Coordinates of C-alpha atoms and ligand atoms in Angstrom, one line a residue:
X358 CA 81.0 111.7 129.5
X359 CA 84.6 112.6 128.4
X360 CA 85.4 110.1 125.8
X361 CA 88.4 111.9 124.4
X362 CA 90.0 113.3 127.6
X363 CA 93.6 114.3 126.9
X364 CA 93.5 113.3 123.2
X365 CA 94.9 115.3 120.3
X366 CA 92.6 115.4 117.3
X367 CA 92.9 116.9 113.8
X368 CA 89.8 117.7 111.8
X369 CA 90.2 118.9 108.3
X370 CA 87.4 121.2 107.2
X371 CA 86.8 121.8 110.9
X372 CA 85.5 125.3 110.4
X373 CA 82.1 124.5 108.8
X374 CA 79.2 122.1 108.9
X375 CA 80.0 118.5 110.0
X376 CA 83.7 119.4 110.8
X377 CA 82.7 122.3 113.0
X378 CA 80.1 120.3 114.9
X379 CA 82.7 117.5 115.3
X380 CA 85.3 119.9 116.6
X381 CA 82.8 121.4 119.1
X382 CA 81.9 117.9 120.3
X383 CA 85.5 116.6 120.5
X384 CA 86.5 119.6 122.6
X385 CA 83.5 119.1 124.9
X386 CA 84.7 115.5 125.3
X387 CA 88.1 116.6 126.5
X388 CA 90.2 116.7 123.3
X389 CA 92.6 119.3 122.0
X390 CA 91.5 119.9 118.4
X391 CA 93.4 121.3 115.4
X392 CA 91.1 122.5 112.7
X393 CA 92.4 123.0 109.2
X394 CA 90.8 124.7 106.1
X395 CA 91.5 127.4 103.5
X396 CA 89.3 130.3 104.7
X397 CA 91.0 132.1 107.6
X398 CA 87.9 134.1 108.6
X399 CA 85.9 130.8 109.1
X400 CA 88.8 129.3 111.0
X401 CA 89.1 132.3 113.3
X402 CA 85.4 132.4 113.9
X403 CA 85.3 128.8 114.8
X404 CA 88.3 129.0 117.1
X405 CA 86.6 132.0 118.9
X406 CA 83.3 130.1 119.1
X407 CA 84.9 127.0 120.6
X408 CA 87.1 129.1 122.8
X409 CA 89.4 126.5 124.4
X410 CA 91.6 123.6 123.5
X411 CA 91.4 124.5 119.8
X412 CA 94.0 125.7 117.3
X413 CA 93.3 126.8 113.7
X414 CA 95.7 126.2 110.9
X415 CA 95.0 127.7 107.5
X416 CA 95.8 125.5 104.5
X417 CA 94.6 123.5 101.5
X418 CA 94.5 119.7 101.5
X419 CA 95.6 119.8 97.9
X420 CA 98.9 121.4 98.9
X421 CA 101.4 119.0 100.4
X422 CA 103.4 121.9 101.9
X423 CA 100.3 123.1 103.8
X424 CA 99.9 119.6 105.2
X425 CA 103.5 119.4 106.2
X426 CA 103.2 122.7 107.9
X427 CA 100.1 121.6 109.8
X428 CA 101.8 118.4 111.0
X429 CA 105.2 120.1 111.8
X430 CA 103.3 122.5 114.1
X431 CA 101.5 119.6 115.9
X432 CA 104.7 117.7 116.3
X433 CA 106.3 120.7 117.9
X434 CA 103.3 121.6 120.1
X435 CA 101.8 118.2 121.1
X436 CA 104.3 115.5 119.9
X437 CA 101.6 113.3 118.3
X438 CA 98.0 112.8 117.1
X439 CA 95.4 110.4 118.6
X440 CA 92.5 111.0 116.2
X441 CA 92.4 112.2 112.6
X442 CA 89.1 113.1 111.0
X443 CA 89.6 113.6 107.2
X444 CA 86.5 115.5 106.5
X445 CA 87.3 118.3 104.0
X446 CA 85.2 117.8 100.9
X447 CA 84.1 119.5 97.7
X448 CA 81.1 119.1 95.4
X449 CA 80.1 120.9 92.2
X450 CA 77.2 118.7 90.7
X451 CA 77.5 118.2 87.0
X452 CA 75.8 115.7 84.7
X453 CA 78.2 113.3 82.9
X454 CA 77.7 115.1 79.6
X455 CA 78.7 118.5 81.2
X456 CA 81.5 117.3 83.4
X457 CA 84.6 119.5 82.9
X458 CA 88.2 118.6 83.4
X459 CA 88.3 121.3 86.1
X460 CA 85.3 119.8 87.9
X461 CA 86.9 116.3 87.8
X462 CA 90.3 117.5 88.9
X463 CA 89.1 119.7 91.8
X464 CA 86.7 117.0 93.1
X465 CA 89.3 114.3 93.0
X466 CA 92.0 116.7 94.0
X467 CA 90.2 117.6 97.2
X468 CA 88.3 114.4 98.1
X469 CA 90.7 111.7 97.0
X470 CA 94.2 113.1 96.5
X471 CA 93.8 115.6 99.4
X472 CA 92.4 113.0 101.7
X473 CA 95.1 110.5 100.9
X474 CA 97.9 112.9 101.7
X475 CA 96.1 114.2 104.7
X476 CA 96.4 110.7 106.1
X477 CA 99.8 109.7 104.7
X478 CA 101.5 112.8 106.1
X479 CA 99.9 112.3 109.5
X480 CA 101.0 108.7 109.9
X481 CA 104.4 109.3 111.6
X482 CA 102.5 111.3 114.2
X483 CA 99.5 109.1 114.8
X484 CA 100.0 107.1 118.0
X485 CA 99.7 103.3 117.9
X486 CA 96.1 102.5 118.9
X487 CA 94.9 105.8 117.3
X488 CA 91.8 106.3 115.2
X489 CA 91.3 107.6 111.7
X490 CA 87.8 108.6 110.6
X491 CA 87.2 109.3 106.9
X492 CA 84.1 111.1 105.8
X493 CA 82.6 109.4 102.8
X494 CA 78.9 109.7 101.7
X495 CA 76.0 107.5 100.9
X496 CA 76.6 108.9 97.4
X497 CA 79.4 106.3 97.2
X498 CA 76.9 103.5 96.7
X499 CA 73.8 105.4 95.3
X500 CA 73.1 106.5 91.7
X501 CA 72.5 110.2 92.0
X502 CA 72.3 112.3 88.8
X503 CA 75.0 115.0 88.6
X504 CA 77.1 113.3 91.2
X505 CA 79.5 111.6 88.7
X506 CA 82.7 112.9 90.1
X507 CA 81.6 113.4 93.7
X508 CA 80.2 109.9 94.1
X509 CA 83.2 108.3 92.6
X510 CA 85.5 110.2 95.0
X511 CA 83.5 108.9 98.0
X512 CA 83.7 105.3 96.7
X513 CA 87.4 105.8 96.6
X514 CA 87.3 106.9 100.3
X515 CA 85.4 103.7 101.1
X516 CA 88.1 101.7 99.4
X517 CA 90.9 103.5 101.3
X518 CA 89.3 102.4 104.6
X519 CA 89.7 98.8 103.6
X520 CA 93.3 99.1 102.4
X521 CA 94.5 101.2 105.2
X522 CA 92.9 99.0 107.8
X523 CA 95.0 96.2 106.5
X524 CA 98.1 98.3 106.3
X525 CA 97.8 99.8 109.7
X526 CA 96.5 96.9 111.8
X527 CA 99.9 96.1 113.2
X528 CA 100.0 99.5 114.8
X529 CA 96.5 99.1 116.2
X530 CA 95.3 102.1 114.3
X531 CA 91.6 101.7 113.5
X532 CA 90.4 103.2 110.2
X533 CA 86.7 103.7 109.6
X534 CA 84.4 105.7 107.4
X535 CA 81.2 107.6 108.0
X536 CA 78.7 107.8 105.2
X537 CA 76.3 110.7 105.9
X538 CA 73.0 111.1 104.1
X539 CA 71.8 114.6 103.5
X540 CA 73.0 116.8 106.3
X541 CA 72.0 120.5 106.6
X542 CA 75.4 122.3 106.0
X543 CA 76.7 124.9 103.6
X544 CA 77.6 122.2 101.1
X545 CA 73.9 121.9 100.3
X546 CA 73.8 125.7 99.5
X547 CA 76.9 125.3 97.4
X548 CA 75.0 123.0 95.1
X549 CA 72.7 125.7 93.8
X550 CA 73.0 129.3 92.6
X551 CA 69.9 130.3 94.5
X552 CA 68.4 129.9 97.9
X553 CA 65.2 128.4 96.3
X554 CA 67.4 125.9 94.5
X555 CA 69.1 124.8 97.7
X556 CA 65.8 124.6 99.5
X557 CA 64.5 122.3 96.7
X558 CA 67.5 120.0 97.2
X559 CA 66.8 119.9 100.9
X560 CA 63.1 119.1 100.2
X561 CA 63.9 116.3 97.8
X562 CA 66.3 114.7 100.2
X563 CA 63.8 115.1 103.0
X564 CA 61.1 113.4 100.9
X565 CA 63.4 110.5 100.2
X566 CA 64.5 110.0 103.8
X567 CA 62.4 107.6 106.0
X568 CA 63.0 109.9 109.1
X569 CA 61.4 112.7 107.0
X570 CA 64.1 115.3 107.5
X571 CA 67.6 116.1 106.6
X572 CA 70.2 115.4 109.3
X573 CA 72.0 117.8 111.6
X574 CA 75.8 118.1 111.6
X575 CA 75.7 117.2 115.4
X576 CA 74.3 113.8 114.4
X577 CA 77.4 113.1 112.3
X578 CA 79.6 114.5 115.1
X579 CA 78.1 111.9 117.5
X580 CA 79.1 109.1 115.0
X581 CA 82.6 110.5 114.7
X582 CA 82.9 110.6 118.5
X583 CA 82.0 106.9 118.6
X584 CA 84.5 105.9 116.0
X585 CA 87.2 108.1 117.5
X586 CA 86.8 106.8 121.0
X587 CA 87.3 103.5 122.8
X588 CA 83.5 103.0 122.6
X589 CA 84.3 101.6 119.1
X590 CA 87.4 99.6 120.2
X591 CA 86.3 96.5 118.1
X592 CA 85.2 98.4 115.0
X593 CA 87.7 98.6 112.1
X594 CA 87.4 98.8 108.3
X595 CA 83.7 99.8 108.7
X596 CA 81.5 102.3 107.0
X597 CA 79.0 103.7 109.4
X598 CA 75.9 104.9 107.5
X599 CA 74.2 107.9 109.2
X600 CA 71.4 108.9 106.8
X601 CA 68.0 108.7 108.5
X602 CA 67.4 105.5 106.5
X603 CA 67.8 107.1 103.1
X604 CA 70.0 104.4 101.6
X605 CA 68.2 101.5 103.4
X606 CA 64.9 101.6 101.4
Ligands
LIG1232 P1 80.9 122.3 104.4 O1 80.1 122.9 105.5 O2 80.9 122.9 103.0 O3 82.3 121.9 104.9 C1 83.4 121.6 104.0 C2 84.7 121.8 104.7 O4 85.7 121.4 103.9 C3 84.9 123.3 104.9 O5 85.4 123.5 106.2 C4 85.9 123.7 103.9 O6 86.8 124.8 104.4 C5 86.7 122.4 103.8 N1 87.5 122.3 102.6 C6 86.9 122.2 101.3 N2 87.9 122.2 100.4 C7 89.1 122.2 101.1 C8 90.5 122.1 100.8 N3 90.9 122.1 99.5 N4 91.4 122.2 101.8 C9 91.0 122.2 103.1 N5 89.7 122.2 103.5 C10 88.8 122.2 102.5 O7 80.2 120.8 104.1 P2 80.0 119.6 105.1 O8 78.6 119.0 104.7 O9 80.2 119.8 106.5 O10 81.0 118.5 104.5 C11 81.9 117.8 105.2 C12 82.2 116.5 104.6 O11 81.0 115.7 104.7 C13 82.6 116.5 103.1 O12 83.6 115.6 102.9 C14 81.3 116.1 102.4 O13 81.6 115.6 101.2 C15 80.7 115.1 103.4 N6 79.3 114.9 103.3 C16 78.4 115.9 103.4 C17 77.0 115.6 103.3 C18 76.0 116.6 103.5 O14 74.8 116.4 103.1 N7 76.3 117.8 104.1 C19 76.6 114.3 102.9 C20 77.6 113.3 102.8 C21 78.9 113.6 102.9 P3 87.4 125.9 103.4 O15 86.4 126.1 102.3 O16 87.6 127.1 104.3 O17 88.7 125.2 102.9

């Protein structure tokens, strides 16, 4: 199968976890992929791992100049974008009583403001008939202690999908979200100061998930491929839940 043959894709956060798996899958399916993130070492490692039809651009989704630089480069090198996966995300779990201004601003700055301008700045380049995939989370519609800021950002992402589907329909651009459940990526480790703590988070999600395990990043990449390709040509404004049944029961 080569569902993205000849397509140009952008994946923010494409150097780790879900974004990395998606970049690998998209290149295997024939796309040229731009990956974007802050850490140069991770970007370089990912580009070397993928090896072909990949370009790494260092930058922060919170910085408009970085986004402009990303898209200026793509305009010059490729002329346009067929698929945008807005995947970069940040979490620092804090109870409501402990939530700091810094936590609130960084979480909303990355997951909401950063995602909004990632998409807005790409619009002139996205081809009519293109696909935008936003990475939300089942946290958007679950009550999970310590996820005050994070869950609210992901609910905002779900809302963006509806508004942007309406705004972009005349260009045939399909906008959809994916809501992953617990997926085994570095973002789980980032939620605890110790390995034991991170393993406890994995164990609690595993226990709550009907399929009795956390998910693999490749399983989200498969959903992203579906929403990015013509296989989902009649899917718009949707939120595809990929969570092993966690939010269903
Ligand atoms: P991850 O491995 O930690 O990846 C996060 C990616 O986002 C990294 O590549 C990181 O790169 C990038 N990023 C973070 N802040 C950024 C910024 N300011 N500018 C540009 N890039 C930035 O975690 P992941 O699990 O793959 O997360 C990917 C997405 O899935 C996130 O939106 C997350 O909220 C969502 N999600 C994850 C899970 C899960 O259980 N894993 C569940 C539901 C939803 P740099 O640090 O180098 O910038």
